[in-house]
Coordinates of C-alpha atoms and ligand atoms in Angstrom, one line a residue:
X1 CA 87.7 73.9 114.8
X2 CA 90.0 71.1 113.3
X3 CA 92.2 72.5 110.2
X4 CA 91.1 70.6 107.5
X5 CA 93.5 68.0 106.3
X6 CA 94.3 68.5 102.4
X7 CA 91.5 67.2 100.7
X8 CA 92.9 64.9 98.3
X9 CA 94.6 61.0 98.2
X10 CA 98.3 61.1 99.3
X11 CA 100.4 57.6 98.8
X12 CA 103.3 58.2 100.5
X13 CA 104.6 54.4 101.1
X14 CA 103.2 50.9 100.0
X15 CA 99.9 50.0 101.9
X16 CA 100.1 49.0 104.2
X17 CA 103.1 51.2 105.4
X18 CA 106.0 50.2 107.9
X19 CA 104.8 51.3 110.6
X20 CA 100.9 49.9 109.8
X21 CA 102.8 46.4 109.6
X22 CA 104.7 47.0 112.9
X23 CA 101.7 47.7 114.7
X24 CA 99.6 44.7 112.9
X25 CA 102.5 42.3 113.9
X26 CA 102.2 44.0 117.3
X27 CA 98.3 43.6 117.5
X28 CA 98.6 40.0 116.4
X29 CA 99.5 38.8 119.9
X30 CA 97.3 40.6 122.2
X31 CA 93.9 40.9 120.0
X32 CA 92.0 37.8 119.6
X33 CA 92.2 36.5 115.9
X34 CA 88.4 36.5 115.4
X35 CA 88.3 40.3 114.4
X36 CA 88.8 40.3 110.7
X37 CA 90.5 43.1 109.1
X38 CA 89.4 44.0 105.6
X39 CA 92.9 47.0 105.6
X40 CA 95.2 46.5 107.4
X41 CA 96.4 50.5 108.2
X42 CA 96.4 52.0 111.4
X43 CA 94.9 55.3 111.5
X44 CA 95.9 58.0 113.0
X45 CA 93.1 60.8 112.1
X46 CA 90.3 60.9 109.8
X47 CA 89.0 64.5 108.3
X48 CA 85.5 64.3 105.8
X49 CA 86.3 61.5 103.8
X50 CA 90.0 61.2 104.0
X51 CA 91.7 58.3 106.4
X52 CA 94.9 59.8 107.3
X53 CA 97.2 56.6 108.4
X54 CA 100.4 56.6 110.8
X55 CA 102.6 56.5 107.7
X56 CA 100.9 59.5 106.8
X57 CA 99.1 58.1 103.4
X58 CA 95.5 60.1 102.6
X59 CA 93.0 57.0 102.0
X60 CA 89.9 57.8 101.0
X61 CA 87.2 56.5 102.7
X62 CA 84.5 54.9 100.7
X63 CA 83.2 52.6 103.6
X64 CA 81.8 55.0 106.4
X65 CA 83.6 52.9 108.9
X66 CA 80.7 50.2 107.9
X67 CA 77.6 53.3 107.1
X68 CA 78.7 55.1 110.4
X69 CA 80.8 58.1 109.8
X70 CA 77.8 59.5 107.1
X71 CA 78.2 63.0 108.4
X72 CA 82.2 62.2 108.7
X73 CA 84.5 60.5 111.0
X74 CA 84.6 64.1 113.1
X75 CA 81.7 66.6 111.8
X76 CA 82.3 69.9 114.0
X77 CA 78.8 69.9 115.5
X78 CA 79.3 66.3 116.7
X79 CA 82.9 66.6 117.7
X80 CA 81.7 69.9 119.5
X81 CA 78.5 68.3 121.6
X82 CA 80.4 65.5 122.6
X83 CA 83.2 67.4 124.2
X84 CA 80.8 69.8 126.0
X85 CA 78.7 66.7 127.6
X86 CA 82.0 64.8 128.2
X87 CA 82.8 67.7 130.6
X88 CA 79.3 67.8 132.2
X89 CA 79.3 63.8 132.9
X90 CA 80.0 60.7 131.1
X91 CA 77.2 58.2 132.6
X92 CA 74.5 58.4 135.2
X93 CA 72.6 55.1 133.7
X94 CA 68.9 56.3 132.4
X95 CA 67.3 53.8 134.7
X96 CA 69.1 55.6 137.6
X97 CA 68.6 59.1 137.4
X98 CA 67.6 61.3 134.0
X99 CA 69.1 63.1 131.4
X100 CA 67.2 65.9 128.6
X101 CA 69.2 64.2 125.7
X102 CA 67.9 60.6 125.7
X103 CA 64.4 62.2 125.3
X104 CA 65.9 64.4 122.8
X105 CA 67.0 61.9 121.0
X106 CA 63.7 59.7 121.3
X107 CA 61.6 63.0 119.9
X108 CA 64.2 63.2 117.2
X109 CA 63.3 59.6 116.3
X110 CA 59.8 60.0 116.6
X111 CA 59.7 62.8 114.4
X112 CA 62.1 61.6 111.3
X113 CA 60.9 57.7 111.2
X114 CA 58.1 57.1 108.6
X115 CA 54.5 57.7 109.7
X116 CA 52.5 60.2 112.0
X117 CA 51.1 58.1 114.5
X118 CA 52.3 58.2 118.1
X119 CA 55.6 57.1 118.6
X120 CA 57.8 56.0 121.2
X121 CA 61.4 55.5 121.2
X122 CA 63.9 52.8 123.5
X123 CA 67.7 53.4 123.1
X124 CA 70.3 50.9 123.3
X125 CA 74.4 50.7 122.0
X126 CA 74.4 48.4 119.5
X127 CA 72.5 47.7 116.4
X128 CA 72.2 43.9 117.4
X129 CA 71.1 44.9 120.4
X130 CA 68.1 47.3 119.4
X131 CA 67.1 44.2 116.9
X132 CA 66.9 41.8 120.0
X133 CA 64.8 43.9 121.7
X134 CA 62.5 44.5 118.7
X135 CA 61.7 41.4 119.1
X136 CA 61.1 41.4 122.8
X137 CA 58.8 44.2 122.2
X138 CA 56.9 42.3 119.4
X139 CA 56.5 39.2 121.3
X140 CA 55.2 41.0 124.0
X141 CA 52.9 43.1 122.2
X142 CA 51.3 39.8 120.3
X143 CA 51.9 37.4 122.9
X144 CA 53.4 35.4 119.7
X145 CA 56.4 33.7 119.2
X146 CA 57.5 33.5 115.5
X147 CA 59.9 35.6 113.9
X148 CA 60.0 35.6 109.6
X149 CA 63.2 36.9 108.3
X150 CA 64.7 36.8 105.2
X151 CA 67.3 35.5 102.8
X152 CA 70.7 37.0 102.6
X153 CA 69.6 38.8 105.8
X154 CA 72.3 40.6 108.5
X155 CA 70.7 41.4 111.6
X156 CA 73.9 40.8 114.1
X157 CA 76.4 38.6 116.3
X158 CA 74.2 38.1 119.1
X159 CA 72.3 34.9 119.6
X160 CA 69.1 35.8 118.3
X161 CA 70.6 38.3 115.5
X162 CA 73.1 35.5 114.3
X163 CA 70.2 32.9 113.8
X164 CA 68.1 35.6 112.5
X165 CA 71.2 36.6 109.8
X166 CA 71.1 34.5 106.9
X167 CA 75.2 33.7 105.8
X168 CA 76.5 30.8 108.2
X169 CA 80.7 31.8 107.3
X170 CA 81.8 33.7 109.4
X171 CA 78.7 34.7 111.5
X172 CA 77.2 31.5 112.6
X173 CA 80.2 28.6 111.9
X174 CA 80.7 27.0 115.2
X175 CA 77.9 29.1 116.9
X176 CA 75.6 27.0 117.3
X177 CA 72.8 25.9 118.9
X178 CA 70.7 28.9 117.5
X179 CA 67.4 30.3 119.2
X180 CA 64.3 28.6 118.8
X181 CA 61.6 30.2 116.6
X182 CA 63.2 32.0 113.6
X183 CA 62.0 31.1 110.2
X184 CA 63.5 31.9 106.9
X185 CA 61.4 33.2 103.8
X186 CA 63.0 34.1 100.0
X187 CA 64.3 37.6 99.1
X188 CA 63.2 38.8 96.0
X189 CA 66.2 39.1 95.0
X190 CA 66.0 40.4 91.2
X191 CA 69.7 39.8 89.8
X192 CA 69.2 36.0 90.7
X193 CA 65.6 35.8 89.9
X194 CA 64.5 34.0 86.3
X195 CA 61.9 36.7 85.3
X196 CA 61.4 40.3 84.7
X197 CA 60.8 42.2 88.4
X198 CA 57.1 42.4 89.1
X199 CA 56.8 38.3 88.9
X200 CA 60.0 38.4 91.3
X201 CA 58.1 40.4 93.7
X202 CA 55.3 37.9 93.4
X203 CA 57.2 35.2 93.5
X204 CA 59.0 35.9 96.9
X205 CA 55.7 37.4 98.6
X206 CA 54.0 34.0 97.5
X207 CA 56.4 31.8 99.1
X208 CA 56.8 34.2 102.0
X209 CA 52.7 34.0 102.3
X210 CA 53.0 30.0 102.3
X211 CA 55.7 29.9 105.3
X212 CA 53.2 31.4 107.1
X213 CA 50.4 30.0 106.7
X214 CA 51.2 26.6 106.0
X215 CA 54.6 26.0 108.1
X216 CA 53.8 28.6 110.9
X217 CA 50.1 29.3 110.8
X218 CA 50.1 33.5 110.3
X219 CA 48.6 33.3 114.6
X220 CA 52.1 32.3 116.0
X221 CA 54.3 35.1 113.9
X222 CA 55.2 38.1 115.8
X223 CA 57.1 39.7 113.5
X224 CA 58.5 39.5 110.0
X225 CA 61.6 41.5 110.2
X226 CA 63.7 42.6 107.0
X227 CA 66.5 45.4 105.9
X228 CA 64.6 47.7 103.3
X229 CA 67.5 47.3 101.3
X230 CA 69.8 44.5 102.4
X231 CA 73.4 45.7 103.5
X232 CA 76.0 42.7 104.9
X233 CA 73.7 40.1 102.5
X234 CA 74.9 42.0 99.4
X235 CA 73.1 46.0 98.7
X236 CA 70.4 43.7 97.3
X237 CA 67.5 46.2 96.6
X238 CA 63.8 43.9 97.1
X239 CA 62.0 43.9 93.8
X240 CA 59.5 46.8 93.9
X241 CA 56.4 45.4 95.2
X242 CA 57.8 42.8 97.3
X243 CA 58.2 45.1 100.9
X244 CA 54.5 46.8 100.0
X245 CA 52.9 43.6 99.8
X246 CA 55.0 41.9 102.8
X247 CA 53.3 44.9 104.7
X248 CA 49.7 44.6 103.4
X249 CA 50.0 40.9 104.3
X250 CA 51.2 41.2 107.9
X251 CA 48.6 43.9 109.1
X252 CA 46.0 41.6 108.1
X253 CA 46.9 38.6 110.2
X254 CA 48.2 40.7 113.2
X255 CA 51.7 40.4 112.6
X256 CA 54.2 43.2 112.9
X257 CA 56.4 44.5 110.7
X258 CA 59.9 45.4 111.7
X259 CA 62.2 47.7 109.0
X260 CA 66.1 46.9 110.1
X261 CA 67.4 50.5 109.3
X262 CA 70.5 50.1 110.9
X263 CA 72.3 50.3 107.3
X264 CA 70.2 51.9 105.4
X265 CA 69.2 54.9 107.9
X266 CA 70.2 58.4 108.4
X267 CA 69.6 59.7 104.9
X268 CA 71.8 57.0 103.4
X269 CA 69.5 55.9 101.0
X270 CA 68.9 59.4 99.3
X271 CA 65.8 59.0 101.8
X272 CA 66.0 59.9 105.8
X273 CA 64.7 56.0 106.3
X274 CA 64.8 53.6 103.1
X275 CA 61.3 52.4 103.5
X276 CA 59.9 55.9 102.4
X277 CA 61.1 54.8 98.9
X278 CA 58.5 52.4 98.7
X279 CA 55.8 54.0 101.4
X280 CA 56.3 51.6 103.7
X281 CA 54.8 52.3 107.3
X282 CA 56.6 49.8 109.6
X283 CA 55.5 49.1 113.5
X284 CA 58.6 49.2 114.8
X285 CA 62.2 50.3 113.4
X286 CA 65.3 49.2 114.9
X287 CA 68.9 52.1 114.1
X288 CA 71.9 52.4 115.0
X289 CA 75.2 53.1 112.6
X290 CA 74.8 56.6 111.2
X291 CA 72.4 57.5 114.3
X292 CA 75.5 59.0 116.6
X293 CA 78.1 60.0 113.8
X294 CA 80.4 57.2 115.3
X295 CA 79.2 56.7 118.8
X296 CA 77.9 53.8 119.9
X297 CA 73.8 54.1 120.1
X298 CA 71.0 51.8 118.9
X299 CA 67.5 52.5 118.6
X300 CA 63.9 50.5 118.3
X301 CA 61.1 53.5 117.3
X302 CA 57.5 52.1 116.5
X303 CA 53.7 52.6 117.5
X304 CA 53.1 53.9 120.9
X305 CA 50.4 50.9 121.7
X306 CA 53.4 48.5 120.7
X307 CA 56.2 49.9 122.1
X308 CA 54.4 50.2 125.6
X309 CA 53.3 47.0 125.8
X310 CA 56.8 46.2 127.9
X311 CA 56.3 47.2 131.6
X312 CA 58.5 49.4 133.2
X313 CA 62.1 47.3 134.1
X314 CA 61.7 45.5 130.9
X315 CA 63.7 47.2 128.6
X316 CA 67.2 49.3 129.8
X317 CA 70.8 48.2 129.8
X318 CA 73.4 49.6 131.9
X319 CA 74.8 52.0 129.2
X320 CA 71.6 52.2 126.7
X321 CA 71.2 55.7 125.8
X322 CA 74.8 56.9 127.1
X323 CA 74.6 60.9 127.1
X324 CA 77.5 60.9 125.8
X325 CA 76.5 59.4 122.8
X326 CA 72.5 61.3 122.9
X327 CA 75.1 64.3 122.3
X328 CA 76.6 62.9 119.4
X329 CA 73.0 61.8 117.9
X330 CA 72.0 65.5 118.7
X331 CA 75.0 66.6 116.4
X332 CA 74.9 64.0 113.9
X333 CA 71.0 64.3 112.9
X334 CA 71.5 68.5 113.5
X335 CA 74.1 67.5 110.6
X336 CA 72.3 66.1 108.2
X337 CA 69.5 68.1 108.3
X338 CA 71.7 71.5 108.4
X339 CA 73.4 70.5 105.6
X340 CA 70.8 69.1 103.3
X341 CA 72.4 65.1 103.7
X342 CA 69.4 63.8 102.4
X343 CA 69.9 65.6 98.6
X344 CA 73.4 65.1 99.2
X345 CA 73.1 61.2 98.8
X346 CA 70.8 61.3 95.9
X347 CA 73.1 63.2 93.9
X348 CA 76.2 61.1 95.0
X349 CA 73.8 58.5 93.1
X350 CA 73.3 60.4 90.4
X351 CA 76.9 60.8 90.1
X352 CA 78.4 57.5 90.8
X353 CA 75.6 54.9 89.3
X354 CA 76.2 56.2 85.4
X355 CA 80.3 55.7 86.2
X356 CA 79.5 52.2 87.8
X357 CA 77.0 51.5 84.4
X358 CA 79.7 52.4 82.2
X359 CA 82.8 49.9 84.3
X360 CA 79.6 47.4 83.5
X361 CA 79.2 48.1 80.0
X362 CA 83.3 47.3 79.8
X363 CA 83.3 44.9 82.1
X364 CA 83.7 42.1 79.9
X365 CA 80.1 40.6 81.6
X366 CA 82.2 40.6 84.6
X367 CA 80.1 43.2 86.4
X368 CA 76.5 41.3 86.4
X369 CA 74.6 44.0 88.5
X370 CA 75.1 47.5 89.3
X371 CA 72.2 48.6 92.0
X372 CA 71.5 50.4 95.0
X373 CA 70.2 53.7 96.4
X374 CA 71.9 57.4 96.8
X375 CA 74.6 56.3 98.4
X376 CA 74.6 53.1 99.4
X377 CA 75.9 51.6 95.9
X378 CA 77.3 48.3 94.7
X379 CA 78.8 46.2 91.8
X380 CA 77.9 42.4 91.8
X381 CA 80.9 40.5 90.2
X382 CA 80.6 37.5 88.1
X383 CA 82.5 34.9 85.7
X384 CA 81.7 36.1 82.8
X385 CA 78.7 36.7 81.1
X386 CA 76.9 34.0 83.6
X387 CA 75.2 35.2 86.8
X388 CA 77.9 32.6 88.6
X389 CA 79.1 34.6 91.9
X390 CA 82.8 35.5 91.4
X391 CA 84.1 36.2 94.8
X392 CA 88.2 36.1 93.6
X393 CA 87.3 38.7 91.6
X394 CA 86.0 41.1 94.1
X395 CA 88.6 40.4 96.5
X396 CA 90.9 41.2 93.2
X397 CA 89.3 44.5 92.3
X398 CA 88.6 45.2 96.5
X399 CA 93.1 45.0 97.0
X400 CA 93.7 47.1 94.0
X401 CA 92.1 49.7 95.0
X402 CA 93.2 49.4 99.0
X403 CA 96.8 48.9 97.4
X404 CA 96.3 52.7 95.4
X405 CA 94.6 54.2 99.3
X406 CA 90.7 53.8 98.5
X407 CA 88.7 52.1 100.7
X408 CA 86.1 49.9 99.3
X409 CA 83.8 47.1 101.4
X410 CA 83.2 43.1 100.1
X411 CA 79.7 41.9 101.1
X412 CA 77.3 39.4 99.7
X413 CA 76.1 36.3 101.0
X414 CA 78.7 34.7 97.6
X415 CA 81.1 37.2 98.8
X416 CA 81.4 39.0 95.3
X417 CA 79.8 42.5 95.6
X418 CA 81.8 45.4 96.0
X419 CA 79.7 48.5 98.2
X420 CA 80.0 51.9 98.0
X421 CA 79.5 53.9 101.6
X422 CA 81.3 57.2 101.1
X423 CA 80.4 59.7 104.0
X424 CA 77.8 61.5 102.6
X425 CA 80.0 64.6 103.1
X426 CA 82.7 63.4 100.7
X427 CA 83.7 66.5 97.9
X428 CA 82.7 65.7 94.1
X429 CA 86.4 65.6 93.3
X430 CA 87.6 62.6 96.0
X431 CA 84.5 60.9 95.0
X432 CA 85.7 60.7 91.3
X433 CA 88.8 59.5 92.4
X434 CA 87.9 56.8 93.9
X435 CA 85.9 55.7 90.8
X436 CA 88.4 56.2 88.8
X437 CA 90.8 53.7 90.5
X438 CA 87.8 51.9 90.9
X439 CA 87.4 51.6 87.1
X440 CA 91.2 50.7 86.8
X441 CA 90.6 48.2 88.9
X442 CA 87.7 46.7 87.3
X443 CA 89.7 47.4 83.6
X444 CA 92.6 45.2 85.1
X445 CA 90.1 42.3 85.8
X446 CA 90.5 41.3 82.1
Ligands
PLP1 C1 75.3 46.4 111.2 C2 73.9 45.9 111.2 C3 73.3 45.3 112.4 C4 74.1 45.0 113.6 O1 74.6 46.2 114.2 P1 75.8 46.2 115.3 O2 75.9 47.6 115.8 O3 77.0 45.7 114.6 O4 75.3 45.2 116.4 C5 72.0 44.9 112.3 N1 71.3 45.0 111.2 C6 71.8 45.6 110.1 C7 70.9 45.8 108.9 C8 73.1 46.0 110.1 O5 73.6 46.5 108.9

């Protein structure tokens, strides 16, 4: 239905381009100045992978619009369901009257998240939002207050999500005070761990084990809540063990476990859900991001018994579950499965994780980890030969490559990892362009 935009970078001015700057001058007097920008381009549309800005410059897009836009920024079947339900009606509000899509949408949930028990689905808008409510659902399932996250966690803006997210710049500075109960174990967290893997895993699930049962006593926890592989606190992948035994240990003292998904979801991982890479069964997982190919809709999926221990009026919000956006989820999850997404972001790993080993291997020790999972990739950056975070050097190699129209992503609780989030749709070809500026990038470092 759309004509497909040339498939390949186009730098037709500097970038940001005149008119980009016109309209960021513009923006910077009637947008409040705590939205961050990490490129400053206006876009105008967006085909696959390719960012087409109002200058007209081709940028690919190795972001996803922050692991959204995983079947692209407008996939046919999601442009296509979207329009036809637009048409139809916009809103009703599911605790008003009923639409088919919302339960749609729950079944498709119920049927793709890990395990074959009985599920139950609520949906929301917003990622933070669906975490929030995880843990309304788990307190009022155990009747217990305690929440266990994480290190170098990301679980959202809101109140609870802020003070359950682990970096204090920019998501908690001047936030405070932050809701009560939320305790904070270690990640095992193998780049920054003295020790080969398996004692890293042990490591973290000892301490984790301690928290609990000396700080908290294991009664009060409701939940221990944690990204299967972390996203905003840096791609950091858990030491294999580590999630397994977190698991074993909650079910035997009555506490739930929570997989955040909302990065890692949606066949992201080279997985449909991340936790299947380690056989994780959780009780309840929260979505969002790639759930609605761009639209704004959040999920919590878990065991039927737990799920329905909230009484009807409980959960809702006024737009949770927007049809508009059940359509999209309908076209977006249609998508990936159609299409074969899942394989797809395995063999973008298979292809990008040797070129990201090789920038290593000339990195000059400047690249100190290269890790993640199909196609959710990323390059820790370090002073030399050290494991000493080197955050100027990320923001060095992340402007290059915005200057030459690729779009790459800073994250990390040290602000010195570089991530890879290309649309799992991306060609072969736009994906080895972007590594090869990439590498140039990395090359100029020295
Ligand atoms: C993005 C993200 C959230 C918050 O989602 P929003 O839609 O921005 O509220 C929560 N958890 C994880 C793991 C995320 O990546």
């Amino acid at each position: 239905m759309t004509t497909m935009t040339d498939q390949a970078r186009l730098l037709k001015t500097a970038i940001p381009g005149p008119r980009s700057v016109a309209l960021h001058e513009a923006r910077a007097q009637q947008v409040a100045r705590g939205f961050g920008i990490t490129m400053p381009v206006f876009v105008d549309h967006a085909d696959g992978a390719l960012l087409v800005d109002v200058d007209g410059n081709r940028i690919i897009d190795m972001g996803s619009g922050i692991a959204v836009t995983s079947v692209g920024a407008a996939a046919p079947q999601v442009v296509e369901r979207i329009a036809e339900q637009a048409a139809k009606f916009t809103h009703t509000c599911f605790m008003v009257t009923e639409y088919e899509g919302f339960t749609e949408v729950a079944a498709a949930l119920n049927r793709l998240t890990p395990g074959d028990h009985e599920k139950r689905t609520a949906l929301f808008s917003t990622g933070a939002e669906a975490v929030e409510n995880a843990v309304k659902i788990a307190r009022a399932a155990t009747g217990r207050p305690a929440i266990v996250v994480l290190d170098h966690a990301y679980h959202g803006r809101t109140l609870m999500t802020m003070t359950m997210t682990a970096k204090n710049v920019p998501y908690k500075e001047g936030f405070g005070p932050y809701a009560p109960e939320v305790y904070r174990a270690p990640m095992a967290y193998p780049f920054r761990y003295d020790g080969d893997e398996k004692a890293c895993a042990a490591d973290a699930l000892a301490k984790l084990k301690d928290l609990v049962l000396t700080q908290i006593g294991a009664h009060n926890v409701a939940a221990i809540v944690a990204e299967p592989i972390q996203g905003e606190g840096g791609f950091v992948v858990p030491a294999e063990g580590f999630l397994p035994g977190v698991v074993e240990f909650a079910r035997e003292h009555g506490i739930l476990f929570v997989a955040d998904e909302i990065q890692t979801g949606f066949a992201r991982t080279g997985r449909m859900f991340a936790c299947e890479h380690e056989g994780i069964v959780p009780d309840l997982i929260t979505t969002a991001k790639a759930l609605a190919g761009g639209m704004p809709l959040a999920a919590v999926t878990g065991r039927a018994d737990v799920m329905d221990a909230v009484a009807p009026g409980g959960l809702g919000g006024t737009y949770a579950g927007n049809p508009v956006a059940c359509a999209a989820a309908l076209g977006a999850i249609e998508t990936i499965e159609d299409d074969g997404l899942v394989a797809r972001a395995a063999e973008i790993e298979r292809l990008v994780k040797p070129r990201l080993e090789a920038m290593r291997a000339e990195s000059g020790g400047r690249i100190g980890d290269v890790r993640g999972r199909g196609a959710m990739l990323a390059i820790e950056l370090v002073e030399p030969g050290t494991t000493n975070p080197a955050p100027q050097y990320a923001q060095e190699v992340a402007a290059h490559c915005h200057r030459e129209g690729v779009l790459v992503l800073v994250c990390g609780t040290y602000g010195n990892v570089i991530r890879l989030l290309p649309p799992l749709v991306i060609s072969d070809a736009l994906l080895e362009d972007a590594l090869d500026v990439l590498a140039t990038a990395v090359r100029s470092l020295a």
